[in-house]
C-alpha positions as a LaTeX table, in Angstrom:
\begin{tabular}{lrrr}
\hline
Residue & $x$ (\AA) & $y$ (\AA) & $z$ (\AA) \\
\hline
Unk1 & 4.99 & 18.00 & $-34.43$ \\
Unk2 & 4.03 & 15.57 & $-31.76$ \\
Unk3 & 0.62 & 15.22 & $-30.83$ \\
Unk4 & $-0.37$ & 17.01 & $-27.00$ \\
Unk5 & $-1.59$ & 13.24 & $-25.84$ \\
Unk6 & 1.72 & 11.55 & $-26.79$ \\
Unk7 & 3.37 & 14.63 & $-25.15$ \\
Unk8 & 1.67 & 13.41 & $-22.30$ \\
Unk9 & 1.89 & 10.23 & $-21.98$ \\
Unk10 & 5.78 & 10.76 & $-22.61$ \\
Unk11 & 6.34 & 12.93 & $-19.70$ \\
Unk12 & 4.30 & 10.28 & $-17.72$ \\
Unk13 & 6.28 & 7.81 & $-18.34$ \\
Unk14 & 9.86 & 9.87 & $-17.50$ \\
Unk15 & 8.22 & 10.73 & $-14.42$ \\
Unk16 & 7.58 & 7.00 & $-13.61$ \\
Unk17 & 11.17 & 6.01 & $-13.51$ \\
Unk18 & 12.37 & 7.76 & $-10.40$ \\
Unk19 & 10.44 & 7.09 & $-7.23$ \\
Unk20 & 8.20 & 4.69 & $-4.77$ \\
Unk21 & 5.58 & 2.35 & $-6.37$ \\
Unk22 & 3.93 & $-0.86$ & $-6.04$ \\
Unk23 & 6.59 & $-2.28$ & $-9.15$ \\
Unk24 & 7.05 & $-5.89$ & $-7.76$ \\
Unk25 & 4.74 & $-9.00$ & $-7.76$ \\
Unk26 & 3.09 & $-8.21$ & $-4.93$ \\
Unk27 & 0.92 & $-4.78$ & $-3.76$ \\
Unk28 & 2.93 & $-5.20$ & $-0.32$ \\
Unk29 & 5.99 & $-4.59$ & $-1.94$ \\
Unk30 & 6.64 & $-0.53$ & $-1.97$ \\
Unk31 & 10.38 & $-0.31$ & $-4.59$ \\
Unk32 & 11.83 & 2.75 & $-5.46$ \\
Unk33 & 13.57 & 3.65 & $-8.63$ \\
Unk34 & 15.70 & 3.40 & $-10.10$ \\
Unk35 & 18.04 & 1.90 & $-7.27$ \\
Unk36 & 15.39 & $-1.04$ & $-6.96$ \\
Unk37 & 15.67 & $-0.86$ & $-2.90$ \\
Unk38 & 12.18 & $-2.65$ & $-2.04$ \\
Unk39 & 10.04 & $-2.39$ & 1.86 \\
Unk40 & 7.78 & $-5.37$ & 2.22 \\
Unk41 & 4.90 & $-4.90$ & 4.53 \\
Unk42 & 4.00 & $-8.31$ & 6.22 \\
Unk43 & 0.99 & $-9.24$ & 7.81 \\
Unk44 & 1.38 & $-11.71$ & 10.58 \\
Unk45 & $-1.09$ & $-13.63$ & 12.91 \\
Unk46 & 0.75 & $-14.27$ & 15.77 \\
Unk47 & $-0.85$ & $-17.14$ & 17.75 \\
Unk48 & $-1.12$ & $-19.26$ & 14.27 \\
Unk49 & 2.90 & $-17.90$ & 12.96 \\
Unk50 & 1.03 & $-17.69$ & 9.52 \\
Unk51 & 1.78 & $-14.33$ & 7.86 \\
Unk52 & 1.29 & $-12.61$ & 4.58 \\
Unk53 & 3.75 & $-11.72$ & 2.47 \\
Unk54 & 2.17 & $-11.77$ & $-0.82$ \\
Unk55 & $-0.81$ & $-10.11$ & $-2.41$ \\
Unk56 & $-2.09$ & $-9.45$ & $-6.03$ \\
Unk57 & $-4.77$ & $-7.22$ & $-7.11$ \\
Unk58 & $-6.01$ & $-10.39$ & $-8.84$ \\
Unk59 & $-6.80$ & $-12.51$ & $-5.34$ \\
Unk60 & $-9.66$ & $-10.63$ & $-4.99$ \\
Unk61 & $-10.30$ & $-12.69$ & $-1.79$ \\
Unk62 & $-7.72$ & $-10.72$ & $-0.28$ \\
Unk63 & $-7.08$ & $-7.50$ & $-1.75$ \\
Unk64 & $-8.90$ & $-4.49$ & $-2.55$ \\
Unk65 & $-7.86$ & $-1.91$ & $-4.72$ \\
Unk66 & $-9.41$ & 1.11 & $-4.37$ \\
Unk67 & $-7.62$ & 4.65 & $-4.67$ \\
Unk68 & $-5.07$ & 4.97 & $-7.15$ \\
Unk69 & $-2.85$ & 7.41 & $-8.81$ \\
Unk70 & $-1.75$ & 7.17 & $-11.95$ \\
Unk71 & 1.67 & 8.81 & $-11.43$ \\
Unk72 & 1.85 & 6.70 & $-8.08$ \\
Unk73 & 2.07 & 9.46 & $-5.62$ \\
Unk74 & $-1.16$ & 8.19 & $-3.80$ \\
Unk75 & $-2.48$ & 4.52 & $-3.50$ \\
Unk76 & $-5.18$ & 2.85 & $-0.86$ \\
Unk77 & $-5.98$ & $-0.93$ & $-0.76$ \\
Unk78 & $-7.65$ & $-3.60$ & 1.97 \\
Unk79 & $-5.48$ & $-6.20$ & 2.54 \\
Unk80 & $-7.77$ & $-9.13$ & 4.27 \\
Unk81 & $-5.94$ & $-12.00$ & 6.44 \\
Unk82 & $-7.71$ & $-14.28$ & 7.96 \\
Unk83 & $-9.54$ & $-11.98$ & 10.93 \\
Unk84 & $-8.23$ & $-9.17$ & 10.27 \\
Unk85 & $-9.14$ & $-6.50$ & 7.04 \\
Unk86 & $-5.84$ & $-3.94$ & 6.98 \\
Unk87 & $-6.51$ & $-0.53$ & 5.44 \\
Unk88 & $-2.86$ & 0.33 & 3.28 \\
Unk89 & $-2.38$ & 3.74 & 2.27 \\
Unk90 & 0.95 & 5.16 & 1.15 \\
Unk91 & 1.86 & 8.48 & $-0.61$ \\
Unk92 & 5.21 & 9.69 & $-2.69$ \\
Unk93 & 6.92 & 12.24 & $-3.92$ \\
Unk94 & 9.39 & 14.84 & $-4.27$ \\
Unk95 & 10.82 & 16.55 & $-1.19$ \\
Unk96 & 11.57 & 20.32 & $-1.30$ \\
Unk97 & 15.40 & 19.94 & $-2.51$ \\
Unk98 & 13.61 & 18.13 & $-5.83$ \\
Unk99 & 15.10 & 14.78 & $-4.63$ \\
Unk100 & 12.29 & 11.81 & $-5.46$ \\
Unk101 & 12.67 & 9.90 & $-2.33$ \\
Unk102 & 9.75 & 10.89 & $-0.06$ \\
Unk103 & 7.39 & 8.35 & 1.24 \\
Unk104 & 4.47 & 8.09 & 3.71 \\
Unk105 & 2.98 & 4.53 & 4.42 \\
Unk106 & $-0.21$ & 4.22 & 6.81 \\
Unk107 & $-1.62$ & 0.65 & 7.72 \\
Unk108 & $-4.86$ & 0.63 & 9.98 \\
Unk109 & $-6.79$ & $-2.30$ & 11.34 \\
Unk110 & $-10.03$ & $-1.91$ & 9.96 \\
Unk111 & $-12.34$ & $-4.35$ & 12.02 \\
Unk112 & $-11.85$ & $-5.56$ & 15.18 \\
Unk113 & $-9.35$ & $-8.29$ & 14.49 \\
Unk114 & $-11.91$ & $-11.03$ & 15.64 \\
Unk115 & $-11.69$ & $-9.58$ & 18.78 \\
Unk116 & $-7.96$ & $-9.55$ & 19.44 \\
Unk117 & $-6.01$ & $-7.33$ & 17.49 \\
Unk118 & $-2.85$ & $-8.25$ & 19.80 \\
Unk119 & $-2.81$ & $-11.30$ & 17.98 \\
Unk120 & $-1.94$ & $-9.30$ & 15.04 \\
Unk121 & 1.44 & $-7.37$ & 13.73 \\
Unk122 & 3.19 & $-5.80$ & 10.86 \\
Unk123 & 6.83 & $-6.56$ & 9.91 \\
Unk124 & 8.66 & $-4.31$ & 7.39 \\
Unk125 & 11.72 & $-6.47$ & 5.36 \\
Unk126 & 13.97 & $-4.33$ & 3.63 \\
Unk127 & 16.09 & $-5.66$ & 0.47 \\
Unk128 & 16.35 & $-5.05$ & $-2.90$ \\
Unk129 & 14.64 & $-6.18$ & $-6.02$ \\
Unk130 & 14.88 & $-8.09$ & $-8.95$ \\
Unk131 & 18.36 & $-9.61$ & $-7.63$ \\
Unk132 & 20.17 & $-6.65$ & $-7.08$ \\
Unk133 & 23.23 & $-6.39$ & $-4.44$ \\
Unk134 & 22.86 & $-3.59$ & $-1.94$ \\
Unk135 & 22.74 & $-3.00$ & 1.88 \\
Unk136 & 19.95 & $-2.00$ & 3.65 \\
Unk137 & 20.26 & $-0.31$ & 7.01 \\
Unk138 & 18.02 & 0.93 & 9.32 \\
Unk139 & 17.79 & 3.57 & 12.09 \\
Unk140 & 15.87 & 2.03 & 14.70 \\
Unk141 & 17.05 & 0.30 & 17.55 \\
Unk142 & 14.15 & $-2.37$ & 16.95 \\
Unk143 & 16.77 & $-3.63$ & 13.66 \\
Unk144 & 17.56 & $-7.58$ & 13.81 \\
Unk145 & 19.03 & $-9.34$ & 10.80 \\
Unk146 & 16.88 & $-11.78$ & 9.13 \\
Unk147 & 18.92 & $-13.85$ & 6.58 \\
Unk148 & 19.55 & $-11.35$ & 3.80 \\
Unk149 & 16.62 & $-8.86$ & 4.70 \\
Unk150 & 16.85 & $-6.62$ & 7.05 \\
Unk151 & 13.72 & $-7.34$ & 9.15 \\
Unk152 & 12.46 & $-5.00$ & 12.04 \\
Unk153 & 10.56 & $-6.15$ & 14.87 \\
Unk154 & 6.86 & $-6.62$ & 14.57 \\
Unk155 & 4.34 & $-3.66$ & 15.20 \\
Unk156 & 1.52 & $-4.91$ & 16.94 \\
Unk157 & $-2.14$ & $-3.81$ & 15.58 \\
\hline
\end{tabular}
């Protein structure tokens, strides 16, 4: 008989192998398994052309972990970049026909961007992780190739 905790921590894990998480280096990184197909979120300052496109929970400078769900259908962080303190939230899960592919990501401006927030955007890069061949494709007429990414225009704050 297996004990009700490993039971538990068994179907956790199963469940963990099919849908959007924070799985790469980097908590702007949002990959979906299994197919590996990755959406970076990058912060950008405009006027400087300095943008983030990596943070750890461990640069505690610059992120902020705070809401978290263990099976990864909910997460909220702070992302902070020079003048500007980003509020990330994303959610995940299945969609009514039981496919694993749903996901919701919110990014906020949190302060007042030292007082310019148009000096501020987000870019989203599509690819795929951990070396893996694919296409990615987008829908929106803002699309413009960016070397192997596929890199949409920025969204101003």
């Amino acid at each position: 008989q297996v004990p009700p905790e490993e039971a538990m921590r068994s179907s956790l894990q199963t469940g963990l192998t099919n849908g959007w998480g924070v799985w790469g280096n980097s908590v702007l990184e949002f990959i979906s398994l299994p197919s590996g197909s990755r959406l970076t979120l990058v912060i950008c300052q405009l006027s400087t052309q300095q943008c983030l496109t990596v943070a750890r929970p461990s640069d505690t400078s610059t992120v902020h972990v705070a809401e978290h769900a263990i099976d990864t259908s909910y997460a909220r962080m702070f992302i902070n970049f020079t003048a500007v303190n980003v509020s990330i939230s994303f959610s995940s899960g299945s969609l009514s026909n039981g496919n694993s592919s749903a996901f919701n990501l919110f990014v906020h401006p949190e302060n007042k961007c030292g007082g310019n927030c148009s000096d501020f955007a987000i870019v989203f890069q599509g690819d795929y992780a951990w070396g893996r061949a694919g296409t990615v494709s987008t829908s929106s007429s803002q699309r413009r190739s960016a070397g192997k990414k596929n890199r949409l225009q920025p969204y101003r704050l």
